[in-house]
XYZ file of C-alpha atoms in Angstrom:
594
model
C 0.000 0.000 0.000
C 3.016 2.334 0.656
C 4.362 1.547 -2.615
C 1.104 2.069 -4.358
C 0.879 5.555 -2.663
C 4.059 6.894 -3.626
C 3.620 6.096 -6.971
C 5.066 8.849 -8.103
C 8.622 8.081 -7.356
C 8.150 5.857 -10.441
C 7.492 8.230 -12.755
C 10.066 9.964 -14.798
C 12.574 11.887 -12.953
C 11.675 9.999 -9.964
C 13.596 8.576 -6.917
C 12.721 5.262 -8.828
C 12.496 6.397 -12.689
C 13.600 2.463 -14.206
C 15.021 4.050 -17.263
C 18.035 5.764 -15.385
C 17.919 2.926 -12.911
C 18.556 0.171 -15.392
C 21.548 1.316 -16.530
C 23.251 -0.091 -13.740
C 21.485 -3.289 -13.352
C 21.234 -5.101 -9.967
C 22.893 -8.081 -11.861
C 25.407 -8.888 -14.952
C 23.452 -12.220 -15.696
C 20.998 -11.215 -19.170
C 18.460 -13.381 -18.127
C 18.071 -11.684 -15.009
C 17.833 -8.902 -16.007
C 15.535 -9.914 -18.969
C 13.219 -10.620 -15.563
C 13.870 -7.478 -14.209
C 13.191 -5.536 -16.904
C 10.086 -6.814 -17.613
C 8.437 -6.551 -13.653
C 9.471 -2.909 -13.904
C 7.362 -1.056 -16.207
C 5.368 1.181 -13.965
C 1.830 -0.316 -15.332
C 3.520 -3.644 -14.487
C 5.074 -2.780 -11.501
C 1.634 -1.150 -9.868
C -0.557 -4.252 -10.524
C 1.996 -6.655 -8.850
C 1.800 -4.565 -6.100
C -2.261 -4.580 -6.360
C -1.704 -8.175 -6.852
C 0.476 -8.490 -3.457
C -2.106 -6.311 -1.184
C -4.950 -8.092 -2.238
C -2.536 -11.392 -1.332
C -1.414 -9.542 1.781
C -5.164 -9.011 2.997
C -6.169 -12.518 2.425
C -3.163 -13.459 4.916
C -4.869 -11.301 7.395
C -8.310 -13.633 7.060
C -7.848 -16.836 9.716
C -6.866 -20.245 8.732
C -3.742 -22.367 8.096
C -3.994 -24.073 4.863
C -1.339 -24.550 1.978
C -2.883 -21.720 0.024
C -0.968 -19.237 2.881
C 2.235 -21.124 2.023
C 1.549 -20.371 -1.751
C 0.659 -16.640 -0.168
C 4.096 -16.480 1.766
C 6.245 -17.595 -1.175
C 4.589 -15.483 -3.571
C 4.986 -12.046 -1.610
C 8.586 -13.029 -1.112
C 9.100 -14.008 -5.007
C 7.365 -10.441 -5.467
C 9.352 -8.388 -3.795
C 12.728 -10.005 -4.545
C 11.566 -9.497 -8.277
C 10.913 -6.015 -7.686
C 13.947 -5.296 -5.652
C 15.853 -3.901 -8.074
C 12.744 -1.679 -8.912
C 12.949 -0.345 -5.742
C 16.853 0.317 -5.155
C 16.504 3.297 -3.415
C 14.045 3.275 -0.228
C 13.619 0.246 0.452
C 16.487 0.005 3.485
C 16.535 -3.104 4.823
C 12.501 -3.618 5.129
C 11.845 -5.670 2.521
C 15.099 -8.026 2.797
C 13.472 -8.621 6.217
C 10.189 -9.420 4.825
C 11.380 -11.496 1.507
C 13.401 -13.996 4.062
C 10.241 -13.857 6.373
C 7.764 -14.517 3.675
C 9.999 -17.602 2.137
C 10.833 -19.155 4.865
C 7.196 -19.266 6.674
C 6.420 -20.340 3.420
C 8.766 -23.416 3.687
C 7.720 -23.899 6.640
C 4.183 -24.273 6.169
C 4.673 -27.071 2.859
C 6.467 -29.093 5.324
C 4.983 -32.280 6.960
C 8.119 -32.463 9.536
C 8.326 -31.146 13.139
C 12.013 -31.267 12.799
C 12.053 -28.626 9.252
C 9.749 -26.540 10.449
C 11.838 -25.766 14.043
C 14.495 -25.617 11.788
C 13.366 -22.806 9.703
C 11.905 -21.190 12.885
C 15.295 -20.808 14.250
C 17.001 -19.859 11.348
C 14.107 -16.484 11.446
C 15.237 -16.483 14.993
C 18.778 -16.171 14.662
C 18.193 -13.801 11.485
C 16.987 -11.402 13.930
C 19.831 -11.556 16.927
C 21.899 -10.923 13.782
C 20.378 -8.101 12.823
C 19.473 -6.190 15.665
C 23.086 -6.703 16.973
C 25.423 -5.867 13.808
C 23.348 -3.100 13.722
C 23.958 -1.768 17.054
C 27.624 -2.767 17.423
C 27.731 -1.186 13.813
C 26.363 2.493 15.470
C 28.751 1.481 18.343
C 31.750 1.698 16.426
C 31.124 5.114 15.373
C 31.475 8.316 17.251
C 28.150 9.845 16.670
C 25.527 7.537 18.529
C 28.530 7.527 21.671
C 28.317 11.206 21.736
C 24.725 11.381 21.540
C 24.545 13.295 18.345
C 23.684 10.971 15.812
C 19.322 10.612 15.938
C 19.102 15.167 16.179
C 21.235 14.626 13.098
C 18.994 12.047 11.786
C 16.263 14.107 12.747
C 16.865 17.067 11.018
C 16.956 15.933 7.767
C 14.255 16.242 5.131
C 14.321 12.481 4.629
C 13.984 11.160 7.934
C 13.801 14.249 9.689
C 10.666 15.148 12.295
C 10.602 18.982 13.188
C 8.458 18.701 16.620
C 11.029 15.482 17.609
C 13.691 17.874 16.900
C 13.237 20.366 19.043
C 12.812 18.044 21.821
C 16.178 16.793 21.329
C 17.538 20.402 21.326
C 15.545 21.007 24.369
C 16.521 17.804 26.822
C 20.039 16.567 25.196
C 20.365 14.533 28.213
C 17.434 12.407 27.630
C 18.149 12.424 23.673
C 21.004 10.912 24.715
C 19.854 8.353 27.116
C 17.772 7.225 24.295
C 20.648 7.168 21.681
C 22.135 4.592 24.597
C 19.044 2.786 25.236
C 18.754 2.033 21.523
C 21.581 1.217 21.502
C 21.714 -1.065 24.648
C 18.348 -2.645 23.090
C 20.391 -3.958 20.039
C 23.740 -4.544 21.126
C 22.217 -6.885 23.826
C 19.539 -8.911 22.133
C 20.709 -11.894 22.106
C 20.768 -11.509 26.211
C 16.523 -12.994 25.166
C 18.354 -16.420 25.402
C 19.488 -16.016 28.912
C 17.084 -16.391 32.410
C 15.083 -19.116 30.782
C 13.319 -17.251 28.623
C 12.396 -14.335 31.284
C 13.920 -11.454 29.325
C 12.184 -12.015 25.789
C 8.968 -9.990 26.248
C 10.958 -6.860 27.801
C 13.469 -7.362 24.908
C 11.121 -8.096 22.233
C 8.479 -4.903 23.586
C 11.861 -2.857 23.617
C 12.601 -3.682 20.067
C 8.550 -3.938 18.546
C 8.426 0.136 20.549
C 11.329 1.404 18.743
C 10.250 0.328 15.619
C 6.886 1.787 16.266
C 8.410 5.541 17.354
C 10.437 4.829 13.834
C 7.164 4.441 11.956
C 5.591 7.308 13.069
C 8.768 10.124 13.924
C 11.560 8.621 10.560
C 8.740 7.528 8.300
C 10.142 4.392 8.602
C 6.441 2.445 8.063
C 7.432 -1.109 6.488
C 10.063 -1.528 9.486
C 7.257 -1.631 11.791
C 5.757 -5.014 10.261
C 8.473 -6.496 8.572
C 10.987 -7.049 11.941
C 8.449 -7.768 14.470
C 7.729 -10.400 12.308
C 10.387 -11.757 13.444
C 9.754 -11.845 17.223
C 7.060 -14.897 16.925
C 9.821 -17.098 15.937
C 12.120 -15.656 18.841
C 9.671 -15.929 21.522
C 8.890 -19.748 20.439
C 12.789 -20.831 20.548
C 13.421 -18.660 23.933
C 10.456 -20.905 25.436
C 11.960 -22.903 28.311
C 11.526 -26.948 27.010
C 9.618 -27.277 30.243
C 7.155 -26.024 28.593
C 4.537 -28.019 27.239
C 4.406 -26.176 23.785
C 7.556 -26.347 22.907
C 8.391 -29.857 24.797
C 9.246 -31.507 21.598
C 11.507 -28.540 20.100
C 14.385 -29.513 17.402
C 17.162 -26.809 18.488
C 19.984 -29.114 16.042
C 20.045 -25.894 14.062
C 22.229 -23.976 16.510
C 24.962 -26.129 16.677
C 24.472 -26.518 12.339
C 24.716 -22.578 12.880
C 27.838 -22.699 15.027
C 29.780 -25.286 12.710
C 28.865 -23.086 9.528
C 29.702 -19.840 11.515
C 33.300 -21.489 12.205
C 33.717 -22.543 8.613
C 32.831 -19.487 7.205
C 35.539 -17.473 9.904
C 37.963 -20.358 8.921
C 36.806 -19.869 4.928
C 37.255 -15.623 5.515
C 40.101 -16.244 6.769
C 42.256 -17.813 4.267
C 40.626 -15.529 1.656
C 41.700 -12.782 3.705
C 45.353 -14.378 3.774
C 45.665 -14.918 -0.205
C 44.602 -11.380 -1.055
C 47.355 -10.212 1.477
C 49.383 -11.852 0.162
C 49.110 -10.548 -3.190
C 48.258 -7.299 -2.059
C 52.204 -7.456 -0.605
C 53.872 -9.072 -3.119
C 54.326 -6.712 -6.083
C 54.894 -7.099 -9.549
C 57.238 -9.394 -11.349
C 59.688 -6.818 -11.953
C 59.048 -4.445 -8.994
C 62.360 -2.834 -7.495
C 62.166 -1.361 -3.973
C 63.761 1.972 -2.558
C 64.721 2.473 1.284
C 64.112 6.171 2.659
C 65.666 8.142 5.026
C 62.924 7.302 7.335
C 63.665 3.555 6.723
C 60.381 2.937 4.977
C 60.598 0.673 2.456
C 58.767 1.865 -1.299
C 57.872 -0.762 -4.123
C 58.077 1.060 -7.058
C 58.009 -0.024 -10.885
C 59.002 1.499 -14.212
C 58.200 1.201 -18.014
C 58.192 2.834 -21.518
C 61.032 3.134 -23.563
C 64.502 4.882 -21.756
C 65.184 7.859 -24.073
C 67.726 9.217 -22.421
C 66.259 13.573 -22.932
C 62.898 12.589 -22.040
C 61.982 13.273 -18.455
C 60.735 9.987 -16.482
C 56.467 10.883 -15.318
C 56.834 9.764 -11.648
C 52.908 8.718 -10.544
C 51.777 9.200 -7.346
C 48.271 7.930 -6.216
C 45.541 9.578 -3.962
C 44.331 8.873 -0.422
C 43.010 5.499 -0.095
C 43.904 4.608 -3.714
C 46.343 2.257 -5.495
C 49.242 2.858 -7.911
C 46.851 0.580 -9.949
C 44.177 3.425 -10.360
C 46.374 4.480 -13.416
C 46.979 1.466 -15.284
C 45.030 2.871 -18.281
C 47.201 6.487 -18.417
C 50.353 4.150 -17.704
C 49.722 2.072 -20.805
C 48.150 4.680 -23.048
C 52.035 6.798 -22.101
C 54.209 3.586 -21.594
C 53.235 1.162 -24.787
C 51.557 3.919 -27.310
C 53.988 7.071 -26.837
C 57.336 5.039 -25.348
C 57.178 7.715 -22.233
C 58.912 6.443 -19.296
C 57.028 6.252 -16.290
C 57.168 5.032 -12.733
C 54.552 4.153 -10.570
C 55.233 3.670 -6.801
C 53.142 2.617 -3.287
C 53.236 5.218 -0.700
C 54.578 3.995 2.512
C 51.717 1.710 4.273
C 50.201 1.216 1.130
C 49.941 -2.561 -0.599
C 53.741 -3.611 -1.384
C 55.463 -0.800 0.363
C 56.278 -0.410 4.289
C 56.188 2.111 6.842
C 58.849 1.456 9.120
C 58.971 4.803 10.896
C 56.907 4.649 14.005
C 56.744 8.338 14.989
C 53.691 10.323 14.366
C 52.757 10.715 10.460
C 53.457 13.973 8.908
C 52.762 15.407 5.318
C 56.381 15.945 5.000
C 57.125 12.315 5.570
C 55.449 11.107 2.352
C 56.691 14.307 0.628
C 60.522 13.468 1.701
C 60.169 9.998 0.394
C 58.967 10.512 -2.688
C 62.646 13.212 -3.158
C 64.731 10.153 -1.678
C 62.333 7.893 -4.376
C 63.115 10.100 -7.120
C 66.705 10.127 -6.121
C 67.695 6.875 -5.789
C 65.545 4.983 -8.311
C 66.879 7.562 -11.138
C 70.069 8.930 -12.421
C 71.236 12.386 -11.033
C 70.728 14.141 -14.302
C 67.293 12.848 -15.213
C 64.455 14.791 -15.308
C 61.294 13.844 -14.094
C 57.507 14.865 -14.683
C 55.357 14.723 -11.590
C 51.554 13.061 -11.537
C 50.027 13.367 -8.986
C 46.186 12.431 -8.535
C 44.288 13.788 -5.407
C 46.697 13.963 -2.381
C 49.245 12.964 -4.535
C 49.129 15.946 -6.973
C 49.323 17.747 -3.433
C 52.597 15.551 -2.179
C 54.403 16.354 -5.520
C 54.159 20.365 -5.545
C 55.999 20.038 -1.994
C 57.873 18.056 -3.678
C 59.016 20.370 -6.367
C 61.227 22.464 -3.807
C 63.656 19.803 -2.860
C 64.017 18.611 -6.269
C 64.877 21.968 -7.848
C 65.667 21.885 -11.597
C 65.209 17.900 -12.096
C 61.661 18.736 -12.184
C 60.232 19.356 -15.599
C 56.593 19.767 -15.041
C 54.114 19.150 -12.746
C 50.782 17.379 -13.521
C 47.947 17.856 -11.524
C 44.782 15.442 -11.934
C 42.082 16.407 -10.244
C 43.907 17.534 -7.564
C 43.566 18.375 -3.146
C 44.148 22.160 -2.475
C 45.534 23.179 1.139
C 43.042 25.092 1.310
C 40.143 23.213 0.331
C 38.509 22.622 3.569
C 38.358 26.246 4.445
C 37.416 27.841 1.124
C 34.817 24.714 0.655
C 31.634 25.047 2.100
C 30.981 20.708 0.794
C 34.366 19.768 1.357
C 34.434 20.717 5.190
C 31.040 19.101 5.536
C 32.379 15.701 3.495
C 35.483 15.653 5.868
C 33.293 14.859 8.794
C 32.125 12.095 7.166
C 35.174 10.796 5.256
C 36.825 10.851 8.601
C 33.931 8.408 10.140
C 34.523 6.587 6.930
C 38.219 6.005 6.885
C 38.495 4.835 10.828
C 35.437 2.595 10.655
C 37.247 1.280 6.824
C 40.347 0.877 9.033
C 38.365 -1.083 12.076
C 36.166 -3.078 10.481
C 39.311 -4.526 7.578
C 41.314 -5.055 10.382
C 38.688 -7.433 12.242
C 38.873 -9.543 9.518
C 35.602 -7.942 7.348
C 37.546 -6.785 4.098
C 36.665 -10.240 2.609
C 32.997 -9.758 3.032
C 33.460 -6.493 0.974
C 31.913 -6.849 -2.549
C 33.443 -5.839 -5.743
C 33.289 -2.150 -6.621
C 32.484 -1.618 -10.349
C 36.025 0.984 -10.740
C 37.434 -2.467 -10.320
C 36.252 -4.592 -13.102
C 36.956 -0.935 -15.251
C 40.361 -1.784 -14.880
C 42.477 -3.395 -17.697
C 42.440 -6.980 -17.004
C 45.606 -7.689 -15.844
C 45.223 -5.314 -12.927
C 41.846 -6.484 -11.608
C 42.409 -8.854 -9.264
C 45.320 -6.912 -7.471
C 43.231 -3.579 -7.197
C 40.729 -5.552 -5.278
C 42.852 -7.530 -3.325
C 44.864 -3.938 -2.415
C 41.445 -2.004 -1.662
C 39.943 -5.161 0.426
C 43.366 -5.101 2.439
C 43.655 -3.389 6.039
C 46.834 -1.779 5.176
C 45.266 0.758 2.843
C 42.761 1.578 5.268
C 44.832 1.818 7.990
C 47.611 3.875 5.664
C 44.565 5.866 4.424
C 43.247 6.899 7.914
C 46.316 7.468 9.003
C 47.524 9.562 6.119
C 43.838 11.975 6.502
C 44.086 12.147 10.039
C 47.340 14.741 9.320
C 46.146 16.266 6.228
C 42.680 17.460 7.692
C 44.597 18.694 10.895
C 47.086 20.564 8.191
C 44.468 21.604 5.581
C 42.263 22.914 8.664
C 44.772 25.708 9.324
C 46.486 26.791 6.109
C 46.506 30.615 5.916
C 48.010 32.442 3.057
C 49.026 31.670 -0.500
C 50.520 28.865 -2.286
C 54.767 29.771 -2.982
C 55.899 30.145 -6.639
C 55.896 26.542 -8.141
C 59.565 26.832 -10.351
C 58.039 24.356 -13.106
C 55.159 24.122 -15.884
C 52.215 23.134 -14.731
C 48.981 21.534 -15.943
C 45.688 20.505 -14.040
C 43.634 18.670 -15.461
C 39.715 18.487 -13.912
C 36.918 16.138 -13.686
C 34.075 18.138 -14.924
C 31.414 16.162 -12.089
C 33.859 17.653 -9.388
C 33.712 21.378 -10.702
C 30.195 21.128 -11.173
C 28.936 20.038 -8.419
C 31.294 22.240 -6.414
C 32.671 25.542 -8.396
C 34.941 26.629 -5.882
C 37.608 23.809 -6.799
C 38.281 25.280 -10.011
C 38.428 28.578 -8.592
C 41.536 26.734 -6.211
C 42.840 24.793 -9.606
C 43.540 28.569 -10.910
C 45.266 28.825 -7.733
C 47.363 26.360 -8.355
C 48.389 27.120 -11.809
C 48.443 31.120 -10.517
C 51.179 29.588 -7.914
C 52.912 28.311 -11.035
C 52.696 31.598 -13.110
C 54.207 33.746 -10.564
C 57.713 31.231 -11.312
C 57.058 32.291 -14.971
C 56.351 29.617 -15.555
C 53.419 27.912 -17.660
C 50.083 27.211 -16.115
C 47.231 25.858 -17.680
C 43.813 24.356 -16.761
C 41.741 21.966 -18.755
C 38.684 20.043 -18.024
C 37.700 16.537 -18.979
C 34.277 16.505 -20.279
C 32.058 14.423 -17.939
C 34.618 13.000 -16.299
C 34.733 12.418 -12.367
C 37.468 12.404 -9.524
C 38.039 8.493 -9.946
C 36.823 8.171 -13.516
C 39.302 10.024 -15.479
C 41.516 7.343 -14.001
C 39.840 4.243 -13.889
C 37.580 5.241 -16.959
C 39.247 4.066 -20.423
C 37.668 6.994 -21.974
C 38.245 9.867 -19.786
C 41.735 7.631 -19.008
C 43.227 8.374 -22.135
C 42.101 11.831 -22.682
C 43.963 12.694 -19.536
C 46.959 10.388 -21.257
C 47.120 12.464 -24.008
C 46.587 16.106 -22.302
C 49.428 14.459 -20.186
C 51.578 13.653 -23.412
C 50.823 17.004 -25.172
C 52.025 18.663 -22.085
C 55.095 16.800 -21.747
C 55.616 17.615 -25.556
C 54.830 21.100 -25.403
C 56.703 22.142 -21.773
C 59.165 19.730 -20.821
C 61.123 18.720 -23.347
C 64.935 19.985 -23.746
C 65.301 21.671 -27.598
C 66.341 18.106 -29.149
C 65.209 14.529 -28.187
C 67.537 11.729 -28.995
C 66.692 8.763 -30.873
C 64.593 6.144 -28.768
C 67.256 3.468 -26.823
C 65.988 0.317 -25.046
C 63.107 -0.472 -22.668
C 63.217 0.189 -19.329
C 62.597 -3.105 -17.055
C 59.496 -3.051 -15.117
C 55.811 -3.820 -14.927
C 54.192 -2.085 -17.934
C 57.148 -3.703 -20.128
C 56.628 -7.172 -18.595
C 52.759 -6.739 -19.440
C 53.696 -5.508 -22.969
């Protein structure tokens, strides 16, 4: 009924409108989404959900025949079908109420005592589940300990209730004490199976109220019937067995659950040891550096050595991969014959931090000199990319190297200044920082191998697939990532003044979705390139035409337009008045893949 009343969403230009939705499809199988496709015409999609009310009212009527098992299974077949109709506000509701529809279902076609408690208890421990990763979840962050998360929650336009509010402004104490009582209530469910049963009508009331306030203050209505449909099958396997009702209970399935649980920590496990494994182990022909700090870098090379032509020295953003710019790397190394190198920052995949003082800026910048230094001949010139914090790390860069460096090549680049002139990038910190400590926690407990393939993965060239994910599922560039932000939002928080001279040609090159959806960073790219101007020296911006701040790099289109902005720059800026004749290939990984 909630669906049929916000029918509107479906519409064009709605939160739901299938023809933008379906270009990313839920799944890469054609049949699926064959099935998909054809459930989600709105006409289509508004008389299965006619069809499931009707269903859902004759459920209501009393009786126990099969024809409610055929009900059950077909409003969970329904609403998995129309799941990916519904991507966006559904929540967790209706994953709730597909498993509790199927599995009553089951339940119901079977003749046998033993299936049915089986399936009961699996609905049972369903729910401990979710009621306590979801509170231990909210635990780990800093929000619902601090007792700000629900008046943020609140005053939002989604969830947000005006009246509920201002009673939070008014009494923080007891807006707090609920924050902890929620959280209390879900952290400690599975306390229902302790005193024999005693506790599972305060816990269960606790739970079926705060769904209820949820309905009615967050909007939240489906929550309200799809989890406390739940509670039935918790209250029947928290029954004491000395109980007549439940005298004959089959409770096998918890020690079932227990010997899957261990095989599936035993199964995460090794997965979790392969991909470190090759998230450590480098490339075939990767050379390591030691820095005056001791840390160790990984760092490869490629393209043809011609001996006038500056090397382009990459350097990767926060929480990113020297794999991010395989496609610019191969455009530069195998089309042009540039030599590049690509390196880890310390912490990162194949490369160690060693140093165990605090993390500084100036850490990463001073390896990358001692990098540059020892990897290359004295005389050599070198082009720096940098991408994000990178682009940042290589203009501080620029003023221990002196004359070796050629140019410097922004892409989509952090400004010192960003959080201060940036009205969304101070409000995104908050959030990023939330993001990279829980990204940090949660890999390091052993979760990174539950984490599901992100589509800038399979984007990739082929070769570098499997090692991007096995890098960004890794705890190490989490942990190098947080710790890495933690210094630059402290630094970034309290720049004052102007960037110095830059004594080298510069280019930045833009993602158009990041200037459009916040101008002021291409007012700070012009600061950059103003920075390099005042060295007379060249300093140009350019923008890549719907191009984002991963996608220019992970994208093979926007890729190799910033490839060849990159090579035109080189070309045009950097060169010395004669290149000599091409020599051999340097060893490394984008030879080796050649």
């Amino acid at each position: 009924m909630e669906y049929l009343h916000q029918h509107r969403n479906l519409g064009p230009g709605g939160l739901n409108d299938w023809e933008i939705m379906k270009q990313t499809p839920e799944s890469k199988i054609p049949a699926v989404q064959k099935l998909t496709d054809a459930v989600s015409g709105r006409r289509t999609t508004l008389a299965l959900h006619a069809t499931r009310a009707a269903c859902s009212l004759g459920m209501l009527l009393p009786g126990n025949s099969k024809w409610r098992a055929a009900g059950n299974l077909y409003l969970g077949v329904s609403t998995t079908l129309l799941q990916a109709r519904h991507r966006y506000g559904t929540d967790g509701s209706d994953q709730v109420a597909t498993q509790v529809q199927a599995v009553t279902g089951l339940a119901r076609l079977s003749n046998t005592p033993q299936v049915k408690d089986a399936l009961m208890w699996y609905l049972a421990i369903q729910a401990n589940m979710s009621y306590a990763t979801s509170g231990w979840a909210k635990l780990a962050g800093t929000k619902w300990r601090d007792g700000s998360a629900l008046p943020g929650v609140l005053r939002t336009r989604t969830y947000g209730f005006e009246r509920a509010y201002r009673l939070t402004q008014r009494y923080p104490r007891a807006s707090k004490l609920t924050q902890h009582a929620v959280l209390a209530m879900e952290c400690l469910f599975p306390v229902v199976y302790l005193a024999g049963g005693k506790l599972t009508r305060p816990m269960i009331g606790a739970a079926g109220g705060f769904h209820i306030a949820n309905a009615f203050v967050m909007g939240l209505g489906r929550f309200m019937t799809a989890f406390p449909a739940m509670h039935p099958m918790v209250a029947y396997t928290t029954a004491p067995r000395t109980l007549p009702v439940v005298a004959g209970r089959d409770d096998r399935m918890v020690k079932t659950a227990l010997v899957l649980l261990a095989g599936g920590v035993t199964a995460s496990a090794v997965l979790a040891t392969q991909r470190r494994a090759r998230a450590v182990e480098g490339w075939p022909n990767s050379r390591t550096v030691t820095t005056r700090y001791g840390n160790v870098l990984r760092y490869d090379t490629g393209g043809r050595d011609i001996a006038d032509r500056p090397v382009l020295v990459f350097n990767h953003g926060l929480a990113s991969t020297t794999e991010h710019f395989a496609w610019i790397v191969e455009r530069l190394a195998f089309d042009r014959g540039q030599p590049v190198v690509t390196y880890a920052r310390a912490g990162y995949g194949p490369s160690r931090r060693v140093k165990e003082s605090p993390y500084t800026i100036q850490e990463s910048v001073d390896d990358l000199v001692d990098l540059i230094r020892q990897a290359l001949p004295e005389d050599r010139k070198v082009v720096l990319v940098g991408h994000s914090l990178g682009a940042e790390l290589n203009r501080r860069a620029v003023a221990q190297l002196g004359d070796r460096v050629a140019g410097v090549v922004y892409l989509d680049p952090s400004h010192p200044a960003q959080l201060i002139r940036s009205d969304k990038q101070r409000k995104g910190s908050e959030l990023f920082t939330d993001s990279m400590t829980d990204m940090a926690r949660w890999t390091k407990l052993g979760f990174g191998s539950l984490m599901t393939r992100p589509r800038w993965v399979d984007h990739l060239p082929y070769a570098y697939r499997d090692k991007a994910f096995a890098l960004y599922t890794d705890s190490r560039l989490w942990t190098a990532a947080a710790r890495e932000w933690k210094a630059v939002r402290e630094e970034f928080q309290s720049f004052e003044g102007d960037l110095p001279p830059v004594p080298a040609p510069g280019l930045v090159v833009a993602a158009q979705v990041t200037v459009d959806i916040d101008p002021e960073q291409l007012l700070m790219y012009h600061d950059i390139v103003r920075a390099h101007r005042a060295a007379d020296r060249h300093g140009d911006v350019t923008v890549v035409e719907r191009g984002g701040h991963d996608t220019i790099l992970t994208d093979a289109r926007h890729a190799r337009t910033a490839a060849d902005l990159i090579a035109d720059f080189v070309d045009g800026h950097c060169l010395p008045p004669a290149v000599e004749a091409p020599a051999g290939e340097l060893p490394g990984k984008a030879s080796e893949t050649k």
